[in-house]
Each structure stands twice: as C-alpha cells, then as structure tokens.
PDB file of C-alpha atoms in Angstrom:
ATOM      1  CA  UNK A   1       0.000   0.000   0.000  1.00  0.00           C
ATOM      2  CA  UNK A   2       3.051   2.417   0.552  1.00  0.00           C
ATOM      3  CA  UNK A   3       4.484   1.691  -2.356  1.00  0.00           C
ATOM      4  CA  UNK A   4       1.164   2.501  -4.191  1.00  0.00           C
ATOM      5  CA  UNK A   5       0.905   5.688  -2.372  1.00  0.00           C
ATOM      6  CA  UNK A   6       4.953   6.542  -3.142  1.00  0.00           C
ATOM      7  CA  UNK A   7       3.998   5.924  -6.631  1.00  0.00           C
ATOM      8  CA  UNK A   8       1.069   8.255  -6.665  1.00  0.00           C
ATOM      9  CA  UNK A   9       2.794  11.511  -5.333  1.00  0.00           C
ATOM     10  CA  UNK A  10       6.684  11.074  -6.982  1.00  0.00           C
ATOM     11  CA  UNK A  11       4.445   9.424 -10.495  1.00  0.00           C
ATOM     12  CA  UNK A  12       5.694  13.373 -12.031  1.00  0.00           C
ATOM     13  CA  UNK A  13       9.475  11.874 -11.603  1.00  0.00           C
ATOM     14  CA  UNK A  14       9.279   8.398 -13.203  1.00  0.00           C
ATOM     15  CA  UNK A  15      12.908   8.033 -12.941  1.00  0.00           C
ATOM     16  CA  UNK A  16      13.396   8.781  -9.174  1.00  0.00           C
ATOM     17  CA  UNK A  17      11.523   6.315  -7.535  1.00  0.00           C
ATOM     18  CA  UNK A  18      14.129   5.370  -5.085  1.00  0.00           C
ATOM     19  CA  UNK A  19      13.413   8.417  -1.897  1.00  0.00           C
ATOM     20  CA  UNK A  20      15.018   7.905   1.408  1.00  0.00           C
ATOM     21  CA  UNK A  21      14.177   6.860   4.687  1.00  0.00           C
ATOM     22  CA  UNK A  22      12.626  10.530   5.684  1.00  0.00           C
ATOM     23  CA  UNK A  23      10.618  11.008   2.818  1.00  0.00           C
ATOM     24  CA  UNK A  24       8.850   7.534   3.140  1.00  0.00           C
ATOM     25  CA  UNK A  25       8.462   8.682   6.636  1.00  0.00           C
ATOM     26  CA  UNK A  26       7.125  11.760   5.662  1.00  0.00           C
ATOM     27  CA  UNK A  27       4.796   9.986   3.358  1.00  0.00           C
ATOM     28  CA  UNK A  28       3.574   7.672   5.657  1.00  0.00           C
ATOM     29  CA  UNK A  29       2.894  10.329   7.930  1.00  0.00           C
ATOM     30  CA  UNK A  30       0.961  12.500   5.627  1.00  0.00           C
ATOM     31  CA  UNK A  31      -1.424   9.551   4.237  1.00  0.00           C
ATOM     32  CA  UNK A  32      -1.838   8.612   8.159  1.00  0.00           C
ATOM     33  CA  UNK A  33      -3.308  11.825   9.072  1.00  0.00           C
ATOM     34  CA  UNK A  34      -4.782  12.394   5.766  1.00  0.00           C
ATOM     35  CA  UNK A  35      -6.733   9.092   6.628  1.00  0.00           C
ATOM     36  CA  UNK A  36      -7.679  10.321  10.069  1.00  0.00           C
ATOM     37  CA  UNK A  37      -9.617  13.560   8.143  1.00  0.00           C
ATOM     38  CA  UNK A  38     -11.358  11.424   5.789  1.00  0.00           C
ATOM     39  CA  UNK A  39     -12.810   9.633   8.504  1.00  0.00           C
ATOM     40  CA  UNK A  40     -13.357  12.024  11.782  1.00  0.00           C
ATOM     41  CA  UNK A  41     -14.016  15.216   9.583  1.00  0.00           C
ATOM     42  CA  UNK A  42     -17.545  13.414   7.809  1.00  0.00           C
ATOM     43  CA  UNK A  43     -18.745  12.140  10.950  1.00  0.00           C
ATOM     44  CA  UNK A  44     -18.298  15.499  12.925  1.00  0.00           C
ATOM     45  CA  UNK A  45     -19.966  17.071   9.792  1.00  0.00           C
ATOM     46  CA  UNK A  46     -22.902  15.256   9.784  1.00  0.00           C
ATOM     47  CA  UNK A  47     -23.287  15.605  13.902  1.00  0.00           C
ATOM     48  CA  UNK A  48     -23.108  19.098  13.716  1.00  0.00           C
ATOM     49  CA  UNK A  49     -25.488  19.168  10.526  1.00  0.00           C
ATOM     50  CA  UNK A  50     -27.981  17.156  12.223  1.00  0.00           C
ATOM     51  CA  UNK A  51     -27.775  19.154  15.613  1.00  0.00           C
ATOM     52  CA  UNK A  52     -27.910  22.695  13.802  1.00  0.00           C
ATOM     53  CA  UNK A  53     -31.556  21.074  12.515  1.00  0.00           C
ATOM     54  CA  UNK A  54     -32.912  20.512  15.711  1.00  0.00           C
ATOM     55  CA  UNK A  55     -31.520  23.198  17.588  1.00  0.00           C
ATOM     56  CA  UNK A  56     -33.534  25.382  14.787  1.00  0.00           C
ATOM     57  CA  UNK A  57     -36.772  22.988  15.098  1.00  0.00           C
ATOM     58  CA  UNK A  58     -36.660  23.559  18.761  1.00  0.00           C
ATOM     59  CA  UNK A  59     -36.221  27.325  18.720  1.00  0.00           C
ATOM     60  CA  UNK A  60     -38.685  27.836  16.014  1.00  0.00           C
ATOM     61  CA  UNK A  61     -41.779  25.740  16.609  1.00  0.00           C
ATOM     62  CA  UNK A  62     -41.414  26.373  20.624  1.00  0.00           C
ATOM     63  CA  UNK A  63     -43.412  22.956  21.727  1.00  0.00           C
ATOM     64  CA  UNK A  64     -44.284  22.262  25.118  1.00  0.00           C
ATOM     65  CA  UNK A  65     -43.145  18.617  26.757  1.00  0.00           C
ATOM     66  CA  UNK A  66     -45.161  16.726  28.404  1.00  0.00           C
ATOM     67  CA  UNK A  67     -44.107  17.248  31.853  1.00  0.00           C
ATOM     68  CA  UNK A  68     -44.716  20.568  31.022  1.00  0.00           C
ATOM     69  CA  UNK A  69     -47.789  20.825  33.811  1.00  0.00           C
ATOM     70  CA  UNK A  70     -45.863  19.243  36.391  1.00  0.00           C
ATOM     71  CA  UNK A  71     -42.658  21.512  36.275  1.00  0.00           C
ATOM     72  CA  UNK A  72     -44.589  24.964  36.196  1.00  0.00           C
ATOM     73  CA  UNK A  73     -48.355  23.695  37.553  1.00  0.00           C
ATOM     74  CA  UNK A  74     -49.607  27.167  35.228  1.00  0.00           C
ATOM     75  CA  UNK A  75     -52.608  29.446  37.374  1.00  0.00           C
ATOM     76  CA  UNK A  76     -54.485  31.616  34.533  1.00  0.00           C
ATOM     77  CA  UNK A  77     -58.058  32.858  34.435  1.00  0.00           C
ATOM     78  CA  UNK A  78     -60.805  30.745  33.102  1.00  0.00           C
ATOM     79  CA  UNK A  79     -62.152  32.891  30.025  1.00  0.00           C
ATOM     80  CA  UNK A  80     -65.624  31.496  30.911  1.00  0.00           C
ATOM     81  CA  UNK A  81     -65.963  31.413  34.861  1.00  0.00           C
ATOM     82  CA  UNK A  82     -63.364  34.304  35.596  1.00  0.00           C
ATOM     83  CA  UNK A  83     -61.975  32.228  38.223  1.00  0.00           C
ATOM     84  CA  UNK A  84     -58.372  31.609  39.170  1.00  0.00           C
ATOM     85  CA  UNK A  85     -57.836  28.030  38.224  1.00  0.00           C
ATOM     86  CA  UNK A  86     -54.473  26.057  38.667  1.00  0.00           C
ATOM     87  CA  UNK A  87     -53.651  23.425  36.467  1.00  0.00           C
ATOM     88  CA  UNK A  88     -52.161  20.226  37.851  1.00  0.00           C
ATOM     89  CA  UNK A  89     -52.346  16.868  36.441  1.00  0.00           C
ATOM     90  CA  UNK A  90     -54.865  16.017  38.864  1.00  0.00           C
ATOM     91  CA  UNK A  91     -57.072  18.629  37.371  1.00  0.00           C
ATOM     92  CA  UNK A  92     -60.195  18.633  35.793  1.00  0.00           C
ATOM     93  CA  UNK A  93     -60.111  19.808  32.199  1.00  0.00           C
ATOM     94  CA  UNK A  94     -60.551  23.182  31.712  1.00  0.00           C
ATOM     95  CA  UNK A  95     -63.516  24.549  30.232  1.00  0.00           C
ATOM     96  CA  UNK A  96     -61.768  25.451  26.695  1.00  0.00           C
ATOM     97  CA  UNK A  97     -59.476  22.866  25.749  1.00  0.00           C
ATOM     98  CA  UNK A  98     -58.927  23.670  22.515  1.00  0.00           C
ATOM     99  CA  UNK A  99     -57.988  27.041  23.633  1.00  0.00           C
ATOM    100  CA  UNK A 100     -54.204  28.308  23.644  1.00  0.00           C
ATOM    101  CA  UNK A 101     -53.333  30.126  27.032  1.00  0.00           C
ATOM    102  CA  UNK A 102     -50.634  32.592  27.164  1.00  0.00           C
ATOM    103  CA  UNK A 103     -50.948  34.542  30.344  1.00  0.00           C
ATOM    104  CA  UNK A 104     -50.198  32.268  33.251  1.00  0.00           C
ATOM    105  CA  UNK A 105     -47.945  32.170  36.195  1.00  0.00           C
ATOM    106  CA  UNK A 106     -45.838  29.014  37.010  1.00  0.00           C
ATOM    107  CA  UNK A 107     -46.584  28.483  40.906  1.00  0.00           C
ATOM    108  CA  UNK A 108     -44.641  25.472  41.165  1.00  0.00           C
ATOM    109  CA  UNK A 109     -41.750  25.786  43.489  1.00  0.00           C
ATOM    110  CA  UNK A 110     -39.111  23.950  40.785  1.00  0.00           C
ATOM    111  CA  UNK A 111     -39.942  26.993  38.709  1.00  0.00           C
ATOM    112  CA  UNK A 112     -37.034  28.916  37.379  1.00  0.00           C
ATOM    113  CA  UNK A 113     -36.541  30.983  34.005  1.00  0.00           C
ATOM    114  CA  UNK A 114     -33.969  27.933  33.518  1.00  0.00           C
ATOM    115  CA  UNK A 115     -36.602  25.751  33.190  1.00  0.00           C
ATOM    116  CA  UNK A 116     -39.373  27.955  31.750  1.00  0.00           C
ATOM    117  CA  UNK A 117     -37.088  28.098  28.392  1.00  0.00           C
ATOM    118  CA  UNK A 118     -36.450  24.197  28.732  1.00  0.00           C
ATOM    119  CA  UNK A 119     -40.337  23.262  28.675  1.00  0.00           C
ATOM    120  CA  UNK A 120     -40.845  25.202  25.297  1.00  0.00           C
ATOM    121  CA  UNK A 121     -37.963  22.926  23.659  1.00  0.00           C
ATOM    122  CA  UNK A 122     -39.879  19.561  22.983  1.00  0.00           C
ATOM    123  CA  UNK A 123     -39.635  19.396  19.448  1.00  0.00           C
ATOM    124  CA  UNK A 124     -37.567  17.714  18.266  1.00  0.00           C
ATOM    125  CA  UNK A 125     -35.524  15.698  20.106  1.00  0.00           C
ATOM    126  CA  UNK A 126     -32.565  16.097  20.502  1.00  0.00           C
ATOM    127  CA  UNK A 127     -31.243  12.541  22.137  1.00  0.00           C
ATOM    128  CA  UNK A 128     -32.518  10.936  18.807  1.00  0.00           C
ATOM    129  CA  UNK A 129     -31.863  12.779  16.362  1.00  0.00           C
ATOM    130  CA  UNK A 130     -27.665  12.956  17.852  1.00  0.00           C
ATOM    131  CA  UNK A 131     -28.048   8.955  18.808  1.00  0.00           C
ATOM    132  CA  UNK A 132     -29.216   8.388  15.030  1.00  0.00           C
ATOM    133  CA  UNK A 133     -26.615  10.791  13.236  1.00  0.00           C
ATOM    134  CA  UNK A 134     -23.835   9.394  15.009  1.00  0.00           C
ATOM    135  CA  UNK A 135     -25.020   5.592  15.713  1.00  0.00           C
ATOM    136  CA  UNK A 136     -26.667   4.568  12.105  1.00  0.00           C
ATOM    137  CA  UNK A 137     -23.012   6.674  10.429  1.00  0.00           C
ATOM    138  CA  UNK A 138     -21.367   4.065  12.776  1.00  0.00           C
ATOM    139  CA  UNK A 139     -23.392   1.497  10.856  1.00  0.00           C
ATOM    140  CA  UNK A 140     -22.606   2.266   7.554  1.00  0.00           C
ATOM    141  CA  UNK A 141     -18.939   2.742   8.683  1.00  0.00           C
ATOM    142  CA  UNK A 142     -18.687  -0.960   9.690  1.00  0.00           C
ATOM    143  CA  UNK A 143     -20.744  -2.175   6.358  1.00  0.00           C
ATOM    144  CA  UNK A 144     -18.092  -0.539   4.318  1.00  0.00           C
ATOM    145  CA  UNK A 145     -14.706  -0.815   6.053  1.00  0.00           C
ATOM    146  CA  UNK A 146     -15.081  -3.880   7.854  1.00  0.00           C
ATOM    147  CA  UNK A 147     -14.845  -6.823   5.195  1.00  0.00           C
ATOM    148  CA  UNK A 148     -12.945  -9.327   6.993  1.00  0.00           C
ATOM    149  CA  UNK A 149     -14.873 -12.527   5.935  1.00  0.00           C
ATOM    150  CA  UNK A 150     -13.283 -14.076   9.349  1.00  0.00           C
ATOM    151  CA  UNK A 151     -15.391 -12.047  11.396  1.00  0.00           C
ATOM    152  CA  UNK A 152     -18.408 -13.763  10.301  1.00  0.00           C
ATOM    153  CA  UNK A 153     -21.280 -12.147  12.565  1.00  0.00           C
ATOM    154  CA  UNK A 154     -19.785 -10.007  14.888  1.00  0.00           C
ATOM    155  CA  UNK A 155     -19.904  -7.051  11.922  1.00  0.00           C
ATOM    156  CA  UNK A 156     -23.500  -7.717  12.414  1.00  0.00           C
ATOM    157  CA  UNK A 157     -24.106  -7.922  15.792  1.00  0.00           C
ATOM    158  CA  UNK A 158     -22.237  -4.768  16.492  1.00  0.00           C
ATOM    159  CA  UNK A 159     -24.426  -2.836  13.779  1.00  0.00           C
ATOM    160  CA  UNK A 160     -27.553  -4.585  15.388  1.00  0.00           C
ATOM    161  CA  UNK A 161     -26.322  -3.487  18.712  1.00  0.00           C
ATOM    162  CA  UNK A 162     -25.953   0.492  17.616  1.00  0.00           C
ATOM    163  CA  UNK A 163     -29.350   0.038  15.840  1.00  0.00           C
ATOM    164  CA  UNK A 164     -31.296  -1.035  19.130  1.00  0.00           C
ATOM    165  CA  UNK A 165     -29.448   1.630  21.075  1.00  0.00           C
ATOM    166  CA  UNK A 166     -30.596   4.122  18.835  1.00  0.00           C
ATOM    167  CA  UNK A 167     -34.275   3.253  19.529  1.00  0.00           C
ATOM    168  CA  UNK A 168     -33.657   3.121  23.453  1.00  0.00           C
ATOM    169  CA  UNK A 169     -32.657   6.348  23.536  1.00  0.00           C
ATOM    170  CA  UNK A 170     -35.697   7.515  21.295  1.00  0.00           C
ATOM    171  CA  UNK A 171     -38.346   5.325  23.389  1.00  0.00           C
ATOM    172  CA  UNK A 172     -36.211   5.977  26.993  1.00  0.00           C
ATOM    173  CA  UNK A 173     -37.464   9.687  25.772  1.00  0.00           C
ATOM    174  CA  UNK A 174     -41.204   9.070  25.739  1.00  0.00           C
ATOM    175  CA  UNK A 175     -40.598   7.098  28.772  1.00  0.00           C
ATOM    176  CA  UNK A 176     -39.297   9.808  30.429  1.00  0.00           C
ATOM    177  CA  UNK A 177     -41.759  12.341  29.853  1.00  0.00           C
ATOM    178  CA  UNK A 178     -38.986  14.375  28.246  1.00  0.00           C
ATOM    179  CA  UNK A 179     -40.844  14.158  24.514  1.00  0.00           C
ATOM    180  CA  UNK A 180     -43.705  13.468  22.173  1.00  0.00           C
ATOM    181  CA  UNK A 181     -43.802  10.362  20.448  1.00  0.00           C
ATOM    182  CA  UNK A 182     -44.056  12.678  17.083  1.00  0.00           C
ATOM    183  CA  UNK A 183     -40.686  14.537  18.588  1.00  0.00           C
ATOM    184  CA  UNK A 184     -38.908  11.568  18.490  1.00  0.00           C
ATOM    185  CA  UNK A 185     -39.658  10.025  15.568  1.00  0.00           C
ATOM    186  CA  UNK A 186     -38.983  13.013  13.393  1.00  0.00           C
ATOM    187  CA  UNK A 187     -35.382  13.311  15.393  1.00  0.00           C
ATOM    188  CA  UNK A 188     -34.460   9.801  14.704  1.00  0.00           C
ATOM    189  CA  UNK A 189     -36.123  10.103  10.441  1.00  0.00           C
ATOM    190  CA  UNK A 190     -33.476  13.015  10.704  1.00  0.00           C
ATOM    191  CA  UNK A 191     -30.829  11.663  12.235  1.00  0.00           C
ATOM    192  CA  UNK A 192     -30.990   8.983   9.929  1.00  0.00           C
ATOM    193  CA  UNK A 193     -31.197  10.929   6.365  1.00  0.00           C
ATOM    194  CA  UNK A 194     -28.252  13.143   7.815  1.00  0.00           C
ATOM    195  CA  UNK A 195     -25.873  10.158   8.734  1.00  0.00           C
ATOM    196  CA  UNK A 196     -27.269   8.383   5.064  1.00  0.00           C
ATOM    197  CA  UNK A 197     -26.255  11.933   2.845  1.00  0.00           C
ATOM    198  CA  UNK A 198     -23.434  12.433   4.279  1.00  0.00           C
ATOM    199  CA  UNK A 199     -22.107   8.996   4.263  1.00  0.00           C
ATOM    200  CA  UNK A 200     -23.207   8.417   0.738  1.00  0.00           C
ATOM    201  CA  UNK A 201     -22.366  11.903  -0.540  1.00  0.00           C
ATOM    202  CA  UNK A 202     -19.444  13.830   2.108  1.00  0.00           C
ATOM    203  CA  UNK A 203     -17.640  11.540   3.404  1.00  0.00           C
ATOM    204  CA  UNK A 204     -15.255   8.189   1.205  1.00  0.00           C
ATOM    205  CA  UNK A 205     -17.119   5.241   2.496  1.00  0.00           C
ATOM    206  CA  UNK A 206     -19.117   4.832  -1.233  1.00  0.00           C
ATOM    207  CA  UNK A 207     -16.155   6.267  -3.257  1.00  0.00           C
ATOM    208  CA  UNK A 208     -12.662   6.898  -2.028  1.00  0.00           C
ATOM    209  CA  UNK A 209     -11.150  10.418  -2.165  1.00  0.00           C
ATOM    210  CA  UNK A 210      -7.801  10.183  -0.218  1.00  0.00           C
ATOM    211  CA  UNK A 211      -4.226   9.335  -1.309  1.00  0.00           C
ATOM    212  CA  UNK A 212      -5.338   5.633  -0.992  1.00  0.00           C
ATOM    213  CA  UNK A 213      -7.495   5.848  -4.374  1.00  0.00           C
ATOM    214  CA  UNK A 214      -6.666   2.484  -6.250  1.00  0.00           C
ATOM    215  CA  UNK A 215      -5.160   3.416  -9.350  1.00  0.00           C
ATOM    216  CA  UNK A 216      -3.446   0.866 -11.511  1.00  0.00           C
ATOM    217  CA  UNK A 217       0.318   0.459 -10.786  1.00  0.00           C
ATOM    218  CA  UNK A 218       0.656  -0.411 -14.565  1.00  0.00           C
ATOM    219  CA  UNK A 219      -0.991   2.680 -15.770  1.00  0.00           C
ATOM    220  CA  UNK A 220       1.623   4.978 -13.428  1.00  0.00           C
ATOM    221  CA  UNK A 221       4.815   3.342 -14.578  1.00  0.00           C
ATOM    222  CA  UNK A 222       3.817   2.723 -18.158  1.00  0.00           C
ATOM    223  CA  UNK A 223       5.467   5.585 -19.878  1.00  0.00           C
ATOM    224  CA  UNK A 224       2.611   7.254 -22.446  1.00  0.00           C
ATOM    225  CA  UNK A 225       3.733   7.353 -26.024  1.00  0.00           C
ATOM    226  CA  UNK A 226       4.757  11.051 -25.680  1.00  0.00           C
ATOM    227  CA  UNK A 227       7.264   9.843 -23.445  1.00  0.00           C
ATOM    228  CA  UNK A 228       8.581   6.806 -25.756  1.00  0.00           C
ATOM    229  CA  UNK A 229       8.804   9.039 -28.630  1.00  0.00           C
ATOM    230  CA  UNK A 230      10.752  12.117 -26.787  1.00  0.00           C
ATOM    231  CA  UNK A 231      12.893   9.189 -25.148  1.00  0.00           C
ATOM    232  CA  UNK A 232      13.730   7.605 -28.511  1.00  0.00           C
ATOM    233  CA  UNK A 233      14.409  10.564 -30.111  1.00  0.00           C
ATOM    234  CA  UNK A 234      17.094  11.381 -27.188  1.00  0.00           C
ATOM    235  CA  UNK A 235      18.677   7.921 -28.055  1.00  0.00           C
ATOM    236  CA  UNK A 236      18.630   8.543 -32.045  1.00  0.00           C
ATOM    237  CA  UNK A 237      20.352  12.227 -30.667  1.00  0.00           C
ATOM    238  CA  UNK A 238      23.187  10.557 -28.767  1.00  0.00           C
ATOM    239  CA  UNK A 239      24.278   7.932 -31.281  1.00  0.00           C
ATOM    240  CA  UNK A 240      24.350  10.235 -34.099  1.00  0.00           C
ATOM    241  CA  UNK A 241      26.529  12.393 -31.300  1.00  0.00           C
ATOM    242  CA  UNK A 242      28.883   9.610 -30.830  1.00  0.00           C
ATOM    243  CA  UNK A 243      29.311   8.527 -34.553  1.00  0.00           C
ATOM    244  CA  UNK A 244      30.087  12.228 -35.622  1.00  0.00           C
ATOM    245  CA  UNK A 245      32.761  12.308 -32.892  1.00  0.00           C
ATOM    246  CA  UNK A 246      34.578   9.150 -33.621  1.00  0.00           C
ATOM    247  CA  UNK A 247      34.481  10.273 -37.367  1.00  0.00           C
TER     248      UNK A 247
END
C-alpha cells in the first residue's frame, strides 16, 4: 500500500523512484493523518449538521413537553368562569381545551426561568436525532470498512447493537416524559437521512477520495507514447553524437 501511495505523489518523476528513509516517513505520515480527516471530519460534519436542525426545530416551533404541567403547575383565568384556576395533572379539564393560554404564572416551586425556556424545547428531540446521526453513520462505517470474511457475525451484531441503542434512547425519551412520540420520531427520520447523505455523498465510504485511491500500478509506470517518442528521439540524438565524434 506504501508503495502505491509513493507511486502516486513522486508518479511526475518516473525516474526517481528510489526516496530515502525521511521522505517515506514523511509519506507515511501525511497519508496517516490524511486518513484520520477522511474519517473524523464526515462524521463530525454530519453531527453538527444534524444538531444545527434541531436546535432550529426547537427554537422555532417552541413545543411544550409533556411534563410541562408538572414543572410549572400554570394558574391563569378561566375565560368562561373568571376564576383563578391552577392546572395540575390532577385537574379537571378546563372549560376550553382547545384554547391556547398565554398569560399564566408558574406556581410550582421547581420553577425557574432555567426551566421555563427548557419546557418550550420539545420538538424535536434532541437525544434521537444525535443517537441516530452518530449511531446509524457508525453502521454504515462498519458495512463498508469492515470486510474481513473471518469475522463472520460479529460485523453484524455490532451494527444490530448500535441500531437497538438508537431506539432506546428515542423510546427511553417518551418514557421519560422528556418528549412526544411525534418529537422523536422526526429526530431519529433526521438523524438517519443526515448520517445516510453524508455517508453516501461527504464523506469516502461509497467512493474513495484520499491518497489511498486504487489506481493501476501499470498505468503509473507505463510511460505514455509522448514519453517513448521524446525518449527515442534522445537515443537517435546521442548515437548520431557519438558517430560524428569518432568520425
């Protein structure tokens, strides 16, 4: 593989093929970290893609979670009654459901502007959509790099593994209270399409871009005919040199 590599960069300088013990260290160096790029610099791509979606969802659409009513217990004014009516899970349902409420005071004592912001964050979330981005590019990584036919299903069972950890975290959500169901399956869809794009079109799983590409070892050292001609014509030169000399 070094050799393929030394034969890519020096292929200019057909004729100088031989470098030293530093510059093959210098080589092997380069194509080392060069490798490291191809690999981190995709995946941290994708996990800030995907988190720059939800942290936009969440800021936009301003959902309440579900514990919502426990953490601030809301008192506002019944628009038919005029009474002073505090809303607790125990409650009764109000008397317009279908009615959004704005003015209310939070009277639990967990209350803090901390957690006032925090309620209003629901969708999407978060844990899924981050869990699916970097799990399910984790997936494709091992489907793609790891082809060692001696591991037989261990590839497999690690991909299943990151696969059902990526729902926990989505379901350990709803469990929670933390989330909709809708919330978290629209952060793990994205997740998912995130960590599929950018595997299939950023990063060099599908096609290689890095120093490693296989090109043909032939097709490098083969001299094209430009070069067989112009060397040919410099060994018709240096005869005809030597024969008018020793005439």
């Amino acid at each position: 593989m070094l050799n393929e590599v030394l034969i890519v960069i020096f292929s200019y300088n057909r004729e100088k093929l031989l470098l030293s013990e530093y510059s093959r260290s210098s080589v092997f160096w380069y194509c080392l970290g060069w490798q490291w790029y191809m690999q981190l610099a995709p995946f941290l791509f994708a996990a800030a893609t995907s988190q720059m979606i939800t942290e936009i969802a969440k800021y936009s659409i301003g959902r309440l979670r579900p514990c919502f009513i426990d953490l601030c217990e809301p008192k506002f004014t019944d628009r038919v009654t005029g009474q002073q009516i505090t809303l607790t899970r125990f409650s009764a349902a109000c008397n317009e459901p279908f009615v959004y409420i704005e003015d209310y005071t939070c009277t639990t004592t967990a209350y803090s502007e901390k957690l006032l912001k925090d309620v209003h964050l629901s969708f999407m979330s978060g844990h899924s959509s981050f869990s699916a981005v970097c799990l399910l590019y984790l997936v494709l990584y091992l489907q793609s790099r790891f082809n060692w036919t001696s591991l037989g299903l261990v590839k497999h069972l690690l991909q299943a593994g990151l696969v059902f950890l990526t729902f926990y975290t989505g379901m350990s959500r709803i469990s929670d209270y933390k989330h909709h169901w809708s919330d978290v399956l629209i952060g793990l869809l994205q997740g998912t399409l995130v960590a599929v794009m950018v595997a299939r079109y950023v990063s060099d799983l599908v096609q290689l871009r890095s120093v490693y590409a296989p090109v043909h070892q032939q097709q490098l050292i083969q001299p094209t005919s430009t070069e067989v001609t112009t060397k040919s014509s410099r060994q018709a030169s240096n005869v005809s040199v030597s024969v008018d000399a020793n005439v």
